[in-house]
Short mmCIF file of C-alpha atoms in Angstrom, two decimals:
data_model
loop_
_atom_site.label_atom_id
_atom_site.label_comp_id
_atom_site.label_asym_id
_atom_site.label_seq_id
_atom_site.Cartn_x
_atom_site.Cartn_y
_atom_site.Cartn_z
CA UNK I 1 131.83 130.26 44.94
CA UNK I 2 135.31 130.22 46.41
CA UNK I 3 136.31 129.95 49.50
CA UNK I 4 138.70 132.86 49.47
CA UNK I 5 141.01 135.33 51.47
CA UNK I 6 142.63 138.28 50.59
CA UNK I 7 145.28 139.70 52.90
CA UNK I 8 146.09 143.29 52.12
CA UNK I 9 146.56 146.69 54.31
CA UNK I 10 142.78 147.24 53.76
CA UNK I 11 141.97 144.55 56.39
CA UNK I 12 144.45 144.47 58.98
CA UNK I 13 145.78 147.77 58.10
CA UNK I 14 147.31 149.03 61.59
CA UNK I 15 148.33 145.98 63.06
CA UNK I 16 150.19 145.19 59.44
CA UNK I 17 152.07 148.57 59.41
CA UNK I 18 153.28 148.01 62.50
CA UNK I 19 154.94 144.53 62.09
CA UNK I 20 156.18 146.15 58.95
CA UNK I 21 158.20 149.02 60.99
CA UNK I 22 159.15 147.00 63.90
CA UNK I 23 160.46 144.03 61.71
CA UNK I 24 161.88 146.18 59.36
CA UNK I 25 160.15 144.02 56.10
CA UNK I 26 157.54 145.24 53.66
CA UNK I 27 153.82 145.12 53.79
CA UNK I 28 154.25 142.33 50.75
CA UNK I 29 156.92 140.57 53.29
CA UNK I 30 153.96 140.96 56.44
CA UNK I 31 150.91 139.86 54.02
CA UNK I 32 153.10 136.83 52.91
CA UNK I 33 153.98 136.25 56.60
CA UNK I 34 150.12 136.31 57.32
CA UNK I 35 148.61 134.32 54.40
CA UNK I 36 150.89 131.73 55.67
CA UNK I 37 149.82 131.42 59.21
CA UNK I 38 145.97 131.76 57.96
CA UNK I 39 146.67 129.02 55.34
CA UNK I 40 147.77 126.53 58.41
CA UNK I 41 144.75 127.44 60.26
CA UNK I 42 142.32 127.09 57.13
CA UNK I 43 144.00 123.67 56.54
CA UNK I 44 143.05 122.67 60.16
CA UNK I 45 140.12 124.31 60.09
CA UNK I 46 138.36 122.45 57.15
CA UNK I 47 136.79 119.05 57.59
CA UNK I 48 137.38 116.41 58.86
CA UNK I 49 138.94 117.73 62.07
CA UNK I 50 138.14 116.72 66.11
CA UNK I 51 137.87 118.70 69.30
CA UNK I 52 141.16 120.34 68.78
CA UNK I 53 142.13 121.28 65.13
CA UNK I 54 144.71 123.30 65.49
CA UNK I 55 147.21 120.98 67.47
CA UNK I 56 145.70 117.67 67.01
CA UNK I 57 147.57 115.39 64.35
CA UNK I 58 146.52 114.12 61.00
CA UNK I 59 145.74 110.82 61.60
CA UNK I 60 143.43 112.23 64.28
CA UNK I 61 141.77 113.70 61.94
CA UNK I 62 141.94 111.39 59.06
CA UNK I 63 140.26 108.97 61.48
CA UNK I 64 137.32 111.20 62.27
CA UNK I 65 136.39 111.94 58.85
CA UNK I 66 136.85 108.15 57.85
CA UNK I 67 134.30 107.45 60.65
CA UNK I 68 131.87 110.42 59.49
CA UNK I 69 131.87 108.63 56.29
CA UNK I 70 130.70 105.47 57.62
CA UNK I 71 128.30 106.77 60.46
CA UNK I 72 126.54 108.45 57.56
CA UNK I 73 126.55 106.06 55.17
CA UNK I 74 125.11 102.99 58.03
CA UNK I 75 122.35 105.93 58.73
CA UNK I 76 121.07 105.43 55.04
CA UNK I 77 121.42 101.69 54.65
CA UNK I 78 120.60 99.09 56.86
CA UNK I 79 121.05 95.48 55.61
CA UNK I 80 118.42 93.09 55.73
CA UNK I 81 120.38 90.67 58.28
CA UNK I 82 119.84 92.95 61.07
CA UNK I 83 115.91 93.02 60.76
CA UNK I 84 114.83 90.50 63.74
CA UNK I 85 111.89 89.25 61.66
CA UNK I 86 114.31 88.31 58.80
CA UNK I 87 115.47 85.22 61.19
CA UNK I 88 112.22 84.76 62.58
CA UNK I 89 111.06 81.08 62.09
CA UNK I 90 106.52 82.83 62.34
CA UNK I 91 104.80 82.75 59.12
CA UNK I 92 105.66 86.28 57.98
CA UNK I 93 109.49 85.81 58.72
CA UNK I 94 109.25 82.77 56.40
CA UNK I 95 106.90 85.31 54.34
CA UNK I 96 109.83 87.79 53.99
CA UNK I 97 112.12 85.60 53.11
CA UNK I 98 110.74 83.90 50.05
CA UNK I 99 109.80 87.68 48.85
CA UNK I 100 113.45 88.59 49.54
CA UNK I 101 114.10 86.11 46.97
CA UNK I 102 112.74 87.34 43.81
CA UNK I 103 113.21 91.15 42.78
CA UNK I 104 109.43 90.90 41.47
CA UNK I 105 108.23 90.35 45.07
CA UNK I 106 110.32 93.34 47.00
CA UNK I 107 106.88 95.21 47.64
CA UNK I 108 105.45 91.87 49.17
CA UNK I 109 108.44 92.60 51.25
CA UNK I 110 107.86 96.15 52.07
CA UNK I 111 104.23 95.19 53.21
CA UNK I 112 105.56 92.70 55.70
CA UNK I 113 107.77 95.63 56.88
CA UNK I 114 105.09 97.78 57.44
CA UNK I 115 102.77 95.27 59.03
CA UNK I 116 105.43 94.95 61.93
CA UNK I 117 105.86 98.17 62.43
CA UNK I 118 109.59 98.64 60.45
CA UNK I 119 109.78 102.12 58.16
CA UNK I 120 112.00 101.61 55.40
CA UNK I 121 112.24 104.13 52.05
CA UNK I 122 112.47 100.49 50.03
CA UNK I 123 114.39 97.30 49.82
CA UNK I 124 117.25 97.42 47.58
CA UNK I 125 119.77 95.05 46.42
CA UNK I 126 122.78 97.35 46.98
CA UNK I 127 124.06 100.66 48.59
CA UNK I 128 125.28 102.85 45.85
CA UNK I 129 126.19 106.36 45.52
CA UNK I 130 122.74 107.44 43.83
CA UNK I 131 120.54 105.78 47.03
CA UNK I 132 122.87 107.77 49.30
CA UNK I 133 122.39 111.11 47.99
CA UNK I 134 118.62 110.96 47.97
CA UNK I 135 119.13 110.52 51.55
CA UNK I 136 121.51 113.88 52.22
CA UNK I 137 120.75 116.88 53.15
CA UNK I 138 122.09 120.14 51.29
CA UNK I 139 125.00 120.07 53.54
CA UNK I 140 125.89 117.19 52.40
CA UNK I 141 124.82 114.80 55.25
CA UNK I 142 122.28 112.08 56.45
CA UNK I 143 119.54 113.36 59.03
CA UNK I 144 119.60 111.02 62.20
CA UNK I 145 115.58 109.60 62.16
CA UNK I 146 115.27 108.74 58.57
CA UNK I 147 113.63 105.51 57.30
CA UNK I 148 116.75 104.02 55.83
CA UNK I 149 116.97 101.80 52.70
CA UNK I 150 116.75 98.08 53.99
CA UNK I 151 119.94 96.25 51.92
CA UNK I 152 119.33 92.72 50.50
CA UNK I 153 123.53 92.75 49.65
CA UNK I 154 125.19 94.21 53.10
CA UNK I 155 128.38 93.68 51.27
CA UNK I 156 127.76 96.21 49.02
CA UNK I 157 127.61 98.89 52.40
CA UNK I 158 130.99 98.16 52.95
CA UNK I 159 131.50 98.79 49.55
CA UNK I 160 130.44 101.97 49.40
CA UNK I 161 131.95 102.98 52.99
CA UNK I 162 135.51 102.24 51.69
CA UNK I 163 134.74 103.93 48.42
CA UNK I 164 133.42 107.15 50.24
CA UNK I 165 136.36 107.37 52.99
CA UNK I 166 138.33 107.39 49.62
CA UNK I 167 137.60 110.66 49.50
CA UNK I 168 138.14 111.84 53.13
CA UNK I 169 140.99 114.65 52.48
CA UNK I 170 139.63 116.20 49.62
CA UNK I 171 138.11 119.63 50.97
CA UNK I 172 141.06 120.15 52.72
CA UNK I 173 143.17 119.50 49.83
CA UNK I 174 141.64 122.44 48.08
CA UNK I 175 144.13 124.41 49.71
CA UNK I 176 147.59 122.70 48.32
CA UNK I 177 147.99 125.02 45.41
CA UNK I 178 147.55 127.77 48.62
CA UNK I 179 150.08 125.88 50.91
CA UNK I 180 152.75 125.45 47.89
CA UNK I 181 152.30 129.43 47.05
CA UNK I 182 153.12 130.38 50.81
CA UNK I 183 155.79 127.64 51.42
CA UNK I 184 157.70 129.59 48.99
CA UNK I 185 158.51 132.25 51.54
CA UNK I 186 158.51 130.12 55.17
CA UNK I 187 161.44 129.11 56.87
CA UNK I 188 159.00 125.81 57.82
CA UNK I 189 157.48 124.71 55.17
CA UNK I 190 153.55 123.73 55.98
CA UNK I 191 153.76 119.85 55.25
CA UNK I 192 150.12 118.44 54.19
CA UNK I 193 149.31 114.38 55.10
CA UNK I 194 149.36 111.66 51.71
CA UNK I 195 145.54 111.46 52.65
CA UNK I 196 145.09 114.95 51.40
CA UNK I 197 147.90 115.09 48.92
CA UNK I 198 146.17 112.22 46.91
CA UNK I 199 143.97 114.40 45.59
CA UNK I 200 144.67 117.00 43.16
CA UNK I 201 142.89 119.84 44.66
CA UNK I 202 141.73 122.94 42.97
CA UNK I 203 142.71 126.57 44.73
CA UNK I 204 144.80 129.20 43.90
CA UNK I 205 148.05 131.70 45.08
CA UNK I 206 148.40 135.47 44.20
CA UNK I 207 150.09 137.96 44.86
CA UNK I 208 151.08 141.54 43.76
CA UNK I 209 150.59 145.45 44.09
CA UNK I 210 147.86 147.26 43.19
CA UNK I 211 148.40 151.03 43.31
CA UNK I 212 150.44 151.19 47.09
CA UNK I 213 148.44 148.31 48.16
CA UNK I 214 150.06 144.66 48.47
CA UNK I 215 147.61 141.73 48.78
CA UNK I 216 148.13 137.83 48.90
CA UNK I 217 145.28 136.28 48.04
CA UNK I 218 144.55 132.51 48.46
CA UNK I 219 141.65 130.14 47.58
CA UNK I 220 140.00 127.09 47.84
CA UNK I 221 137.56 125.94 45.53
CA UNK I 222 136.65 122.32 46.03
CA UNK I 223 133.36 122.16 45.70
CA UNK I 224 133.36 119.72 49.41
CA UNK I 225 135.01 122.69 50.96
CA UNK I 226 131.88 125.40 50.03
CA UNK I 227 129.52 123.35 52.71
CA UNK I 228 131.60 125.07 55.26
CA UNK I 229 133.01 127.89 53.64
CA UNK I 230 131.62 130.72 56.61
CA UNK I 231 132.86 128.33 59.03
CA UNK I 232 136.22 128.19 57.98
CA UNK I 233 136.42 131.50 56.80
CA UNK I 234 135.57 133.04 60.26
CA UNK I 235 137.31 130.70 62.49
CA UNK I 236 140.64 130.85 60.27
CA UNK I 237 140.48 134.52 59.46
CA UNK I 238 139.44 135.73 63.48
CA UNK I 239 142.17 133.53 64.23
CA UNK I 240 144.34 135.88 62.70
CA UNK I 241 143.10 138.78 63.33
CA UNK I 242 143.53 138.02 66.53
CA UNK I 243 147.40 137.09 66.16
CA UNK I 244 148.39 139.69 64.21
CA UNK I 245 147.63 142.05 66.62
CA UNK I 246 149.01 140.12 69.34
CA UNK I 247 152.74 139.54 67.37
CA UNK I 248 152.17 143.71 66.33
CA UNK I 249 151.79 144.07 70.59
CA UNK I 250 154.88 141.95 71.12
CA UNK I 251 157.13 143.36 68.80
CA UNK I 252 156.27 146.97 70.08
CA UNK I 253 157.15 145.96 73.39
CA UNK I 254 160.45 144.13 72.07
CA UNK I 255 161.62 147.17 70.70
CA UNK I 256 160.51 149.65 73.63
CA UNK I 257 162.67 147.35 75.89
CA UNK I 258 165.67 147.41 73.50
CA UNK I 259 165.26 151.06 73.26
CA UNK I 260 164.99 151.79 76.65
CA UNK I 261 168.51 149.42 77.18
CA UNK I 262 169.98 151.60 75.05
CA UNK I 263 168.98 154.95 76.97
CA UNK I 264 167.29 156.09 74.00
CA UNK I 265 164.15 156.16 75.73
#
């Protein structure tokens, strides 16, 4: 699935008509026009993004998703070191430590776990991308309140957090081929961060008639992006809506005050 829009007359019909007459442009000129401003919002609008997407800058948002990443990831692995009874100096601290040492002895080690009390889905020597996905969800995330893995190399969590954040940027980059279709026609172009440019992105641009319909239709179809597709379909596409109407309002207005100037009215 796609996370796709399709701007024609069938969907904003009236308030698309309008613009065209009072701006004197076509109903291609408006649905470019309109794609546009809905390809900003969709940008903004897809993860990561804070408390204000629409006006809040890149790094902003850059910075929340890079600290998604590693909330998430520190939710699935916890390394050994921070286990109290791994520095105790009792028995079964000393117990844990000698079956720490030895991959053949890691359910010793689990058994000592239980016995005091600590859940744990296993001890393993490093945080990879395998033990991370057995811990998401299908939205792609890490419940808060699950047993995590219990890490006998805490470097490689760190590992794996800078490898992940990586790919902070990539959902939203699904709309570049989008943004570069529309930027044809702006007077400002819509500028996308390096963070999101890095990666390639898959999407689309069209455009054309069909019968005395025009349509613009853009898409985005990394597969990060389809967690959230309703999301950012209705909160970019009401957005619009919402505009369109108010810049149809406006423009009405705009020329019943020039007309009136003019006595003609």
């Amino acid at each position: 699935m796609n996370v796709t829009a399709k701007f024609d007359d069938r969907q904003f019909k009236e308030a698309a008509e309008r613009i065209a007459v009072f701006s004197n442009k076509s109903m291609l000129e408006v649905c470019r026009q309109q794609a546009g401003l809905f390809v900003s919002d969709a940008v903004r609008f897809t993860p990561p993004f804070g408390d204000a997407p629409i006006t809040e800058k890149w790094p902003v948002q850059r910075e929340v998703g890079e600290k998604r990443v590693e909330k998430d990831i520190r939710k699935a692995f916890m390394p050994v070191e921070r286990l109290a009874i791994f520095h105790s100096k009792r028995p079964l601290g000393n117990l844990l430590r000698r079956a720490l040492r030895g991959t053949k002895n890691r359910f010793k080690a689990e058994q000592i776990l239980r016995e005091v009390g600590i859940k744990t889905d296993g001890i393993i020597a490093k945080a990879n991308e395998d033990f991370h996905n057995l811990k998401r969800n299908n939205r792609g995330t890490v419940r808060s309140g699950k047993s995590p893995f219990i890490v006998t190399n805490f470097k490689s969590i760190a590992d794996l957090i800078r490898k992940k954040q990586k790919l902070v940027g990539l959902a939203k980059s699904g709309w570049r081929a989008a943004v570069e279709g529309v930027n044809k026609f702006r007077a400002r172009a819509i500028g996308l961060p390096a963070w999101v440019r890095r990666h390639g992105g898959t999407g689309g641009y069209q455009e054309g008639q069909a019968g005395n319909r025009s349509f613009v239709e853009v898409s985005n179809s990394v597969r990060h992006a389809q967690k959230h597709s309703d999301k950012i379909m209705t909160r970019a596409w009401n957005n619009r809506i919402r505009n369109i109407q108010l810049q149809a309002q406006k423009q009405e207005q705009a020329m019943q005050r020039a007309a009136k100037k003019a006595g003609l009215a």
